Amino acid sequence: MTSSSDRSLAVDVPTPKSYEIRTYGCQMNVHDSERLSGLLEDAGYVRAREGSDGDADVVVFNTCAVRENADNRLYGNLGRLAPKKTARPGMQIAVGGCLAQKDRDTIVKKAPWVDVVFGTHNIGKLPVLLERARVQEEAQVEIAESLEAFPSTLPTRRESAYAAWVSISVGCNNTCTFCIVPALRGKEKDRRTGDILAEIEALVGEGVSEITLLGQNVNAYGSDIGDREAFSKLLRACGKIDGLERVRFTSPHPRDFTDDVIAAMAETPNVMPQLHMPLQSGSDTVLKAMRRSYRQERYLGIIEKVRAAIPHAAITTDIIVGFPGETEEDFEQTMHVVREARFTQAFTFQYSKRPGTPAATMEDQIPKQVVQARYERLVALQEEISWEENKKQVGRTLELMVAEGEGRKDGATHRLSGRAPDNRLVHFTKPDQEVRPGDVVTVEITYAAPHHLLAEGPTLDVRRTRAGDAWEKRNAAPADKPTGVMLGLPKIGVPEPLPAATGGCGSH
């Protein structure tokens, strides 16, 4: 029986507010969303349950502005949330990211039920702005014109226990005519090498075994600090970190891809034999109109050097079809580069206007039906090459890092999925012994499809890792604990095959 004195000491503990984050765009947005999650959890919020679909107390949109219809997508989603907000007093909606940086006050005018608008430079202010909006009962719009805090210095709630993004720079010094990112993210700002390595060492101490170095133009790292070889030195420094098994990076720019970087990749064992090198176009005329600072010969020369130094390297790219003024001859030059480079995979995009970019007002915009026809020809060619290149993997013995959630049919096929060193996706027969995400298995490739490989025989070896231990520890939490930030594109977890949905921002 509870005494009167016990009752007098009882305190009602308020239920923590829940949050949901919806992320659109490139890896930099994904990285920022992990920081937003960390900030909100530091402020006492808890993540909404998987599938909450707008039922959280706070819904945050982390937006992208590199697509022509980005604003339509945002306002459509905001419109669907309006009746939920009306029915739930106290619910808050925040909009951040590139589109917020670009549109500023327009968002609140079009969707007056939004509580907070913040930009790419001040994501650390989100909890304060939410509280201010609640107290003052009016929308808070705060867009900083320059970076207030490097994203990696902010609290974080990483979505993978065994793989992590590590931002080494923000912003972009290029002026590509199809891209609005430099105007929204600002000039390139590099992080101190010591701070980067300290973050990686701390992550490895927590069980992370794979990191992806992230920057708008990742291999331009050092331009802000006056060291042209800073990026290759950083790769070599990563090779000296005990327990760090895999290092990747995205996205480099052909202009800054120097021989010392190729040497560092080839000579540093934990730097993976994988390169994502955006092409955008194979035509020198179009590259000039895009204001890309390389030409076809330079690009193919880089690919040749990489293949000579790292024979098994998997090379992927980004290509834009239908840039203003692109002729059939220009397009055939792109097809020529694809045949010569033999990319493992190409992320292909039909050109779409980005309001605020020089290309949006160029003459000779290509008719949609022409762009579509060229796009289909390019995809068909790349599909054929991808399949042929994957068939070369049959019979090889590969070490895979076991992945989480990468094989949609794994349950039905009694398989697991993992990533090869070159980042190819491999589905393999589930072994008798327990295998956890983050562990490493050795398999023999038996079949190739255009976008994945199969290892249908028995697993040759299983190596339990500290990364697997970290995954197991994280997932030992009570079953009723809220899980899963609600995200759009790209999918969160182990970094996607690089790059995930880009076309601007991360693909320079």
Coordinates of C-alpha atoms in Angstrom, one line a residue:
M1 CA 0.0 0.0 0.0
T2 CA 1.3 3.5 -0.9
S3 CA 1.6 5.9 2.0
S4 CA 0.6 9.5 1.9
S5 CA 4.3 10.5 2.0
D6 CA 5.0 8.3 -1.0
R7 CA 2.2 9.9 -2.9
S8 CA 3.5 13.3 -2.1
L9 CA 6.8 12.4 -3.6
A10 CA 5.3 11.0 -6.9
V11 CA 6.2 13.0 -10.0
D12 CA 4.5 12.7 -13.4
V13 CA 7.2 12.0 -15.9
P14 CA 6.1 13.5 -19.3
T15 CA 6.2 11.3 -22.3
P16 CA 9.1 12.2 -24.6
K17 CA 8.1 13.7 -27.9
S18 CA 8.7 11.6 -30.9
Y19 CA 10.4 12.7 -34.2
E20 CA 10.5 11.5 -37.8
I21 CA 13.0 12.6 -40.4
R22 CA 12.3 12.4 -44.1
T23 CA 15.5 12.7 -46.2
Y24 CA 15.8 13.4 -49.9
G25 CA 18.9 13.8 -52.1
C26 CA 22.5 12.9 -51.8
Q27 CA 24.8 11.4 -49.2
M28 CA 25.5 14.8 -47.7
N29 CA 21.8 15.1 -46.8
V30 CA 21.9 11.6 -45.4
H31 CA 24.9 12.6 -43.3
D32 CA 23.1 15.8 -42.1
S33 CA 20.0 13.7 -41.1
E34 CA 22.1 11.6 -38.9
R35 CA 23.2 14.8 -37.2
L36 CA 19.6 16.0 -36.9
S37 CA 18.7 12.7 -35.2
G38 CA 21.5 13.1 -32.8
L39 CA 20.6 16.7 -32.0
L40 CA 16.9 15.8 -31.4
E41 CA 17.8 12.9 -29.2
D42 CA 20.2 15.0 -27.2
A43 CA 17.2 17.4 -26.7
G44 CA 15.1 14.6 -25.3
Y45 CA 13.1 13.5 -28.4
V46 CA 12.7 9.8 -29.3
R47 CA 12.5 8.3 -32.7
A48 CA 9.0 7.5 -34.1
R49 CA 8.2 3.9 -34.7
E50 CA 8.8 2.4 -38.1
G51 CA 5.9 3.2 -40.4
S52 CA 4.6 6.1 -38.3
D53 CA 3.9 8.1 -41.5
G54 CA 3.5 11.6 -40.1
D55 CA 2.2 10.6 -36.7
A56 CA 5.3 11.8 -34.9
D57 CA 5.2 14.9 -32.7
V58 CA 7.9 16.5 -34.9
V59 CA 8.3 15.8 -38.6
V60 CA 11.5 17.1 -40.2
F61 CA 11.9 17.3 -44.0
N62 CA 15.6 17.4 -45.1
T63 CA 15.3 18.5 -48.6
C64 CA 17.1 18.5 -51.9
A65 CA 17.0 21.2 -54.6
V66 CA 18.8 19.5 -57.5
R67 CA 15.6 18.2 -59.2
E68 CA 13.2 20.4 -61.2
N69 CA 10.2 19.0 -59.3
A70 CA 11.8 19.1 -55.8
D71 CA 9.5 21.9 -54.6
N72 CA 6.3 20.1 -55.9
R73 CA 7.3 17.0 -54.0
L74 CA 7.9 18.9 -50.8
Y75 CA 4.6 20.9 -50.9
G76 CA 2.7 17.8 -51.8
N77 CA 4.0 16.1 -48.7
L78 CA 3.4 19.1 -46.5
G79 CA -0.1 19.3 -47.8
R80 CA -0.8 15.7 -46.7
L81 CA 0.4 16.6 -43.2
A82 CA -1.7 19.7 -42.8
P83 CA -4.9 17.8 -41.6
K84 CA -2.8 15.7 -39.2
K85 CA -1.4 18.8 -37.7
T86 CA -4.8 20.4 -37.4
A87 CA -6.0 17.3 -35.6
R88 CA -3.0 17.2 -33.2
P89 CA -2.3 20.4 -31.3
G90 CA 1.4 20.6 -30.5
M91 CA 2.6 18.8 -33.5
Q92 CA 5.4 20.6 -35.3
I93 CA 6.8 20.5 -38.8
A94 CA 10.3 21.6 -39.8
V95 CA 11.9 22.0 -43.3
G96 CA 15.6 22.1 -43.8
G97 CA 18.2 21.4 -46.4
C98 CA 19.0 22.8 -49.8
L99 CA 15.5 23.7 -50.9
A100 CA 15.0 25.5 -47.6
Q101 CA 18.2 27.4 -48.1
K102 CA 17.0 28.4 -51.6
D103 CA 13.3 29.1 -51.0
R104 CA 13.5 30.6 -47.5
D105 CA 10.3 32.6 -46.7
T106 CA 8.4 31.0 -49.7
I107 CA 7.9 27.8 -47.8
V108 CA 6.0 29.5 -44.9
K109 CA 3.9 31.5 -47.4
K110 CA 2.9 28.4 -49.4
A111 CA 2.6 26.2 -46.3
P112 CA 1.8 28.4 -43.3
W113 CA 1.4 25.4 -41.0
V114 CA 5.2 24.8 -41.1
D115 CA 6.8 25.8 -37.8
V116 CA 10.5 25.9 -38.6
V117 CA 12.6 26.6 -41.7
F118 CA 16.4 26.2 -41.4
G119 CA 19.2 26.0 -43.9
T120 CA 22.2 23.9 -44.8
H121 CA 24.6 26.0 -42.7
N122 CA 22.7 26.0 -39.3
I123 CA 21.3 22.5 -38.8
G124 CA 22.6 22.7 -35.2
K125 CA 19.9 25.2 -34.4
L126 CA 16.9 22.9 -35.0
P127 CA 16.0 22.0 -31.3
V128 CA 16.3 25.7 -30.4
L129 CA 14.1 26.8 -33.3
L130 CA 11.4 24.2 -32.5
E131 CA 11.3 25.4 -28.9
R132 CA 11.1 29.0 -29.9
A133 CA 8.3 28.3 -32.4
R134 CA 6.4 26.5 -29.6
V135 CA 6.8 29.3 -27.1
Q136 CA 6.2 32.2 -29.5
E137 CA 3.5 30.3 -31.4
E138 CA 4.8 31.5 -34.8
A139 CA 7.0 30.1 -37.5
Q140 CA 10.7 30.5 -37.1
V141 CA 12.7 31.0 -40.3
E142 CA 16.5 31.1 -39.8
I143 CA 18.8 30.7 -42.8
A144 CA 22.5 31.2 -42.1
E145 CA 24.7 32.5 -45.0
S146 CA 27.8 30.7 -43.9
L147 CA 28.6 27.5 -42.0
E148 CA 28.0 27.8 -38.2
A149 CA 29.4 24.4 -37.2
F150 CA 31.0 21.6 -39.2
P151 CA 28.3 18.9 -39.3
S152 CA 30.6 16.2 -37.9
T153 CA 31.1 18.2 -34.7
L154 CA 27.4 17.9 -33.9
P155 CA 25.8 15.0 -32.0
T156 CA 24.9 12.1 -34.2
R157 CA 22.6 9.1 -34.3
R158 CA 24.2 6.8 -36.9
E159 CA 22.0 4.4 -38.7
S160 CA 24.6 1.6 -39.0
A161 CA 26.6 0.0 -36.2
Y162 CA 29.4 -1.1 -38.6
A163 CA 29.6 1.4 -41.4
A164 CA 29.7 5.2 -41.2
W165 CA 29.9 8.4 -43.3
V166 CA 32.8 10.7 -42.3
S167 CA 32.5 14.2 -43.8
I168 CA 35.9 15.7 -44.7
S169 CA 34.7 18.9 -46.4
V170 CA 31.5 20.8 -47.2
G171 CA 30.7 23.1 -50.0
C172 CA 32.0 23.3 -53.6
N173 CA 34.3 25.7 -55.5
N174 CA 33.1 24.5 -59.0
T175 CA 30.6 26.4 -61.2
C176 CA 28.9 23.6 -63.2
T177 CA 26.1 25.2 -65.1
F178 CA 23.6 22.4 -64.3
C179 CA 24.1 22.5 -60.5
I180 CA 22.8 24.9 -57.8
V181 CA 24.6 23.2 -54.9
P182 CA 27.5 25.7 -54.6
A183 CA 25.0 28.5 -54.1
L184 CA 23.3 26.5 -51.4
R185 CA 26.2 24.8 -49.6
G186 CA 28.7 27.6 -50.1
K187 CA 32.4 27.5 -51.0
E188 CA 34.5 24.5 -50.0
K189 CA 35.6 24.3 -46.4
D190 CA 37.9 21.6 -45.4
R191 CA 38.1 19.9 -42.0
R192 CA 41.3 19.5 -40.1
T193 CA 43.0 16.2 -40.9
G194 CA 43.5 15.5 -37.2
D195 CA 39.8 16.0 -36.5
I196 CA 38.9 13.6 -39.3
L197 CA 41.3 10.9 -38.1
A198 CA 40.1 11.4 -34.5
E199 CA 36.5 10.8 -35.6
I200 CA 37.5 7.7 -37.5
E201 CA 39.5 6.3 -34.6
A202 CA 36.5 6.9 -32.3
L203 CA 34.2 5.2 -34.7
V204 CA 36.5 2.2 -34.9
G205 CA 36.6 2.1 -31.1
E206 CA 32.8 1.8 -31.2
G207 CA 33.0 -1.2 -33.6
V208 CA 32.7 0.5 -37.0
S209 CA 34.9 -1.3 -39.6
E210 CA 34.0 0.6 -42.8
I211 CA 34.0 4.3 -43.4
T212 CA 33.1 6.4 -46.4
L213 CA 34.9 9.8 -46.7
L214 CA 32.3 12.3 -47.9
G215 CA 32.6 15.6 -49.7
Q216 CA 31.0 17.5 -52.5
N217 CA 34.3 17.2 -54.3
V218 CA 36.0 14.8 -52.0
N219 CA 39.4 14.7 -53.7
A220 CA 39.6 18.5 -53.8
Y221 CA 40.3 18.1 -50.1
G222 CA 43.3 20.3 -49.2
S223 CA 42.4 23.2 -51.5
D224 CA 41.1 25.1 -48.5
I225 CA 44.4 24.5 -46.6
G226 CA 46.8 24.8 -49.5
D227 CA 48.0 21.2 -49.8
R228 CA 47.3 19.6 -53.2
E229 CA 48.3 16.1 -51.9
A230 CA 46.2 16.3 -48.7
F231 CA 43.6 13.8 -49.9
S232 CA 46.2 11.1 -50.8
K233 CA 47.9 11.7 -47.5
L234 CA 44.5 11.3 -45.7
L235 CA 43.9 7.9 -47.5
R236 CA 47.3 6.7 -46.4
A237 CA 46.7 7.8 -42.9
C238 CA 43.5 5.8 -42.8
G239 CA 45.5 2.8 -43.7
K240 CA 47.4 3.1 -40.4
I241 CA 44.2 2.9 -38.2
D242 CA 44.1 -0.5 -36.5
G243 CA 40.7 -2.2 -36.9
L244 CA 39.6 -0.1 -39.9
E245 CA 39.0 -2.7 -42.6
R246 CA 37.4 -0.8 -45.4
V247 CA 37.8 2.8 -46.7
R248 CA 35.7 4.3 -49.5
F249 CA 35.1 7.9 -50.7
T250 CA 32.6 9.8 -52.8
S251 CA 32.4 11.7 -55.0
P252 CA 35.7 12.8 -56.6
H253 CA 36.1 15.2 -59.5
P254 CA 38.2 14.3 -62.6
R255 CA 39.8 17.7 -62.4
D256 CA 41.4 16.9 -59.0
F257 CA 42.1 13.2 -59.6
T258 CA 45.9 13.2 -59.5
D259 CA 48.5 10.4 -59.8
D260 CA 49.2 10.5 -56.0
V261 CA 45.6 9.6 -55.3
I262 CA 45.8 6.6 -57.6
A263 CA 49.0 5.5 -55.9
A264 CA 47.5 5.9 -52.4
M265 CA 44.5 3.8 -53.5
A266 CA 46.7 1.1 -54.9
E267 CA 49.2 1.0 -52.0
T268 CA 46.8 1.3 -49.0
P269 CA 45.3 -2.1 -48.3
N270 CA 42.1 -1.0 -46.6
V271 CA 41.3 1.5 -49.4
M272 CA 38.8 -0.5 -51.5
P273 CA 39.3 -1.2 -55.2
Q274 CA 36.3 1.0 -56.1
L275 CA 36.0 4.4 -57.8
H276 CA 33.0 6.5 -58.5
M277 CA 34.1 9.0 -61.1
P278 CA 31.3 11.3 -62.5
L279 CA 31.5 11.7 -66.3
Q280 CA 28.3 13.7 -67.0
S281 CA 29.0 13.7 -70.7
G282 CA 31.5 12.2 -73.1
S283 CA 31.3 15.2 -75.5
D284 CA 34.0 17.9 -75.2
T285 CA 31.5 20.4 -76.5
V286 CA 28.9 19.6 -73.9
L287 CA 31.5 19.4 -71.1
K288 CA 32.6 22.9 -72.0
A289 CA 28.9 24.1 -71.9
M290 CA 28.5 22.3 -68.5
R291 CA 31.7 24.2 -67.4
R292 CA 33.4 20.9 -66.5
S293 CA 37.1 21.4 -66.4
Y294 CA 38.2 18.2 -68.2
R295 CA 37.7 16.6 -71.6
Q296 CA 37.1 13.1 -72.9
E297 CA 40.8 12.3 -73.3
R298 CA 41.6 13.4 -69.8
Y299 CA 38.8 11.3 -68.4
L300 CA 39.7 8.1 -70.2
G301 CA 43.3 8.7 -69.3
I302 CA 42.3 8.6 -65.6
I303 CA 40.4 5.4 -66.0
E304 CA 43.3 3.8 -67.8
K305 CA 45.7 4.7 -65.0
V306 CA 43.4 3.4 -62.3
R307 CA 42.9 0.1 -64.2
A308 CA 46.7 -0.2 -64.6
A309 CA 47.3 0.3 -60.9
I310 CA 44.2 -1.6 -59.6
P311 CA 43.2 -4.2 -62.2
H312 CA 40.1 -5.4 -60.3
A313 CA 38.8 -1.9 -59.6
A314 CA 35.0 -1.4 -60.1
I315 CA 34.4 2.0 -61.7
T316 CA 31.0 3.6 -61.6
T317 CA 29.9 7.0 -62.9
D318 CA 27.1 9.6 -63.3
I319 CA 25.8 10.7 -66.7
I320 CA 23.4 13.4 -67.7
V321 CA 21.5 12.8 -71.0
G322 CA 19.9 15.7 -73.0
F323 CA 21.9 18.7 -71.7
P324 CA 20.9 21.8 -73.6
G325 CA 22.4 21.8 -77.0
E326 CA 23.4 18.1 -77.0
T327 CA 23.4 16.8 -80.6
E328 CA 23.2 13.2 -81.7
E329 CA 27.0 13.4 -82.4
D330 CA 27.5 14.6 -78.8
F331 CA 25.4 11.8 -77.4
E332 CA 27.4 9.3 -79.5
Q333 CA 30.6 10.6 -77.8
T334 CA 29.0 9.7 -74.5
M335 CA 28.2 6.2 -75.8
H336 CA 31.8 5.9 -76.9
V337 CA 33.2 6.7 -73.5
V338 CA 30.8 4.2 -71.9
R339 CA 32.0 1.5 -74.3
E340 CA 35.7 2.4 -73.6
A341 CA 35.4 2.8 -69.8
R342 CA 33.3 -0.3 -69.2
F343 CA 31.7 1.0 -66.1
T344 CA 30.4 -1.5 -63.5
Q345 CA 27.4 0.7 -63.1
A346 CA 26.2 4.1 -64.3
F347 CA 23.8 6.4 -62.6
T348 CA 22.0 8.0 -65.5
F349 CA 19.8 11.0 -65.4
Q350 CA 17.7 12.8 -67.9
Y351 CA 18.5 16.5 -67.8
S352 CA 16.0 18.6 -65.9
K353 CA 16.1 22.3 -65.3
R354 CA 17.3 23.4 -61.9
P355 CA 15.9 26.9 -61.3
G356 CA 18.7 29.3 -60.6
T357 CA 21.3 27.6 -62.7
P358 CA 22.8 28.9 -66.0
A359 CA 21.7 25.8 -67.9
A360 CA 18.0 26.4 -67.1
T361 CA 18.0 29.5 -69.3
M362 CA 20.2 28.1 -72.1
E363 CA 18.8 27.9 -75.7
D364 CA 18.4 24.6 -77.5
Q365 CA 16.6 22.8 -74.7
I366 CA 16.2 19.2 -75.9
P367 CA 12.7 17.9 -76.5
K368 CA 11.5 15.4 -73.9
Q369 CA 11.0 12.6 -76.5
V370 CA 14.5 12.9 -77.8
V371 CA 16.0 12.9 -74.3
Q372 CA 13.9 9.8 -73.4
A373 CA 15.0 7.9 -76.6
R374 CA 18.7 8.7 -75.9
Y375 CA 18.3 7.7 -72.3
E376 CA 16.9 4.3 -73.1
R377 CA 19.7 3.6 -75.6
L378 CA 22.3 4.5 -72.9
V379 CA 20.6 2.4 -70.2
A380 CA 20.5 -0.6 -72.6
L381 CA 24.2 -0.3 -73.4
Q382 CA 25.2 0.1 -69.8
E383 CA 23.0 -2.8 -68.8
E384 CA 24.8 -5.0 -71.3
I385 CA 28.2 -3.9 -70.1
S386 CA 27.3 -4.2 -66.4
W387 CA 26.3 -7.8 -67.0
E388 CA 29.4 -8.6 -69.0
E389 CA 31.6 -7.1 -66.3
N390 CA 29.8 -9.0 -63.6
K391 CA 30.2 -12.3 -65.5
K392 CA 33.9 -11.9 -65.1
Q393 CA 33.4 -12.3 -61.3
V394 CA 32.1 -15.8 -61.7
G395 CA 34.6 -18.3 -60.2
R396 CA 36.3 -15.7 -58.0
T397 CA 36.6 -16.1 -54.3
L398 CA 35.6 -12.9 -52.5
E399 CA 35.4 -11.6 -48.9
L400 CA 32.0 -10.0 -48.2
M401 CA 31.1 -7.7 -45.4
V402 CA 27.6 -8.9 -44.4
A403 CA 25.0 -6.2 -44.9
E404 CA 21.7 -5.5 -43.3
G405 CA 18.5 -5.1 -45.3
E406 CA 20.2 -5.2 -48.8
G407 CA 18.5 -8.3 -50.1
R408 CA 14.7 -7.9 -50.3
K409 CA 14.2 -11.6 -51.2
D410 CA 16.8 -13.0 -48.7
G411 CA 14.1 -14.4 -46.4
A412 CA 12.4 -16.3 -49.2
T413 CA 15.6 -17.6 -50.8
H414 CA 17.3 -18.5 -47.5
R415 CA 20.2 -16.2 -48.4
L416 CA 22.1 -13.3 -46.8
S417 CA 23.6 -10.3 -48.6
G418 CA 27.0 -8.6 -48.4
R419 CA 29.3 -6.2 -50.2
A420 CA 32.5 -7.3 -51.9
P421 CA 35.6 -5.1 -51.6
D422 CA 34.7 -3.4 -54.8
N423 CA 31.2 -2.7 -53.5
R424 CA 29.4 -5.2 -55.7
L425 CA 26.2 -6.6 -54.1
V426 CA 26.4 -10.4 -53.5
H427 CA 23.6 -12.7 -52.3
F428 CA 25.0 -15.8 -50.7
T429 CA 23.7 -19.1 -49.2
K430 CA 23.0 -18.7 -45.5
P431 CA 25.6 -20.7 -43.5
D432 CA 24.7 -23.0 -40.6
Q433 CA 26.5 -20.9 -38.1
E434 CA 25.2 -17.5 -37.0
V435 CA 26.3 -14.6 -39.2
R436 CA 25.7 -11.0 -38.2
P437 CA 25.8 -7.7 -40.2
G438 CA 29.3 -6.5 -40.0
D439 CA 30.8 -10.0 -40.0
V440 CA 33.0 -11.1 -42.9
V441 CA 32.3 -14.2 -45.0
T442 CA 34.3 -15.8 -47.8
V443 CA 32.3 -17.2 -50.8
E444 CA 32.8 -18.3 -54.4
I445 CA 30.8 -16.4 -57.0
T446 CA 28.6 -18.8 -59.1
Y447 CA 26.3 -16.5 -61.1
A448 CA 26.1 -13.0 -62.3
A449 CA 23.2 -10.7 -63.0
P450 CA 23.5 -7.1 -64.2
H451 CA 23.1 -5.6 -60.8
H452 CA 24.2 -8.3 -58.4
L453 CA 26.1 -11.6 -58.0
L454 CA 25.2 -14.9 -56.4
A455 CA 27.3 -17.3 -54.4
E456 CA 25.1 -20.4 -54.3
G457 CA 27.6 -22.9 -52.8
P458 CA 28.5 -23.3 -49.2
T459 CA 30.1 -20.4 -47.3
L460 CA 33.8 -21.1 -47.3
D461 CA 34.6 -19.1 -44.1
V462 CA 32.9 -16.9 -41.5
R463 CA 34.9 -14.4 -39.5
R464 CA 33.2 -12.8 -36.5
T465 CA 34.2 -9.2 -36.1
R466 CA 34.0 -6.4 -33.7
A467 CA 31.6 -4.7 -36.1
G468 CA 29.3 -7.7 -35.8
D469 CA 29.6 -7.4 -32.0
A470 CA 28.6 -3.8 -32.3
W471 CA 25.6 -4.6 -34.4
E472 CA 24.6 -7.3 -31.9
K473 CA 24.9 -5.0 -29.0
R474 CA 22.8 -2.3 -30.7
N475 CA 20.1 -4.8 -31.5
A476 CA 20.0 -6.3 -28.0
A477 CA 17.9 -3.3 -26.9
P478 CA 14.3 -4.0 -25.7
A479 CA 11.9 -5.0 -28.6
D480 CA 9.5 -2.2 -27.7
K481 CA 12.1 0.5 -28.2
P482 CA 11.1 2.9 -31.1
T483 CA 13.2 2.2 -34.2
G484 CA 13.8 3.6 -37.6
V485 CA 14.0 7.1 -38.8
M486 CA 11.5 7.6 -41.6
L487 CA 13.6 8.5 -44.6
G488 CA 13.1 8.9 -48.3
L489 CA 15.9 8.6 -50.8
P490 CA 18.5 7.3 -50.4
K491 CA 18.0 4.4 -48.0
I492 CA 19.8 4.7 -44.7
G493 CA 22.0 2.0 -43.2
V494 CA 25.2 0.8 -44.7
P495 CA 26.1 3.4 -47.3
E496 CA 24.5 2.5 -50.7
P497 CA 26.5 1.5 -53.7
L498 CA 28.1 4.9 -54.3
P499 CA 26.6 7.2 -55.1
A500 CA 23.0 6.8 -54.1
A501 CA 20.4 9.0 -55.7
T502 CA 22.5 12.1 -56.8
G503 CA 22.7 14.0 -60.0
G504 CA 23.9 17.2 -58.5
C505 CA 25.1 17.6 -54.9
G506 CA 27.2 14.5 -54.5
S507 CA 28.1 13.8 -58.1
H508 CA 30.6 16.4 -59.1

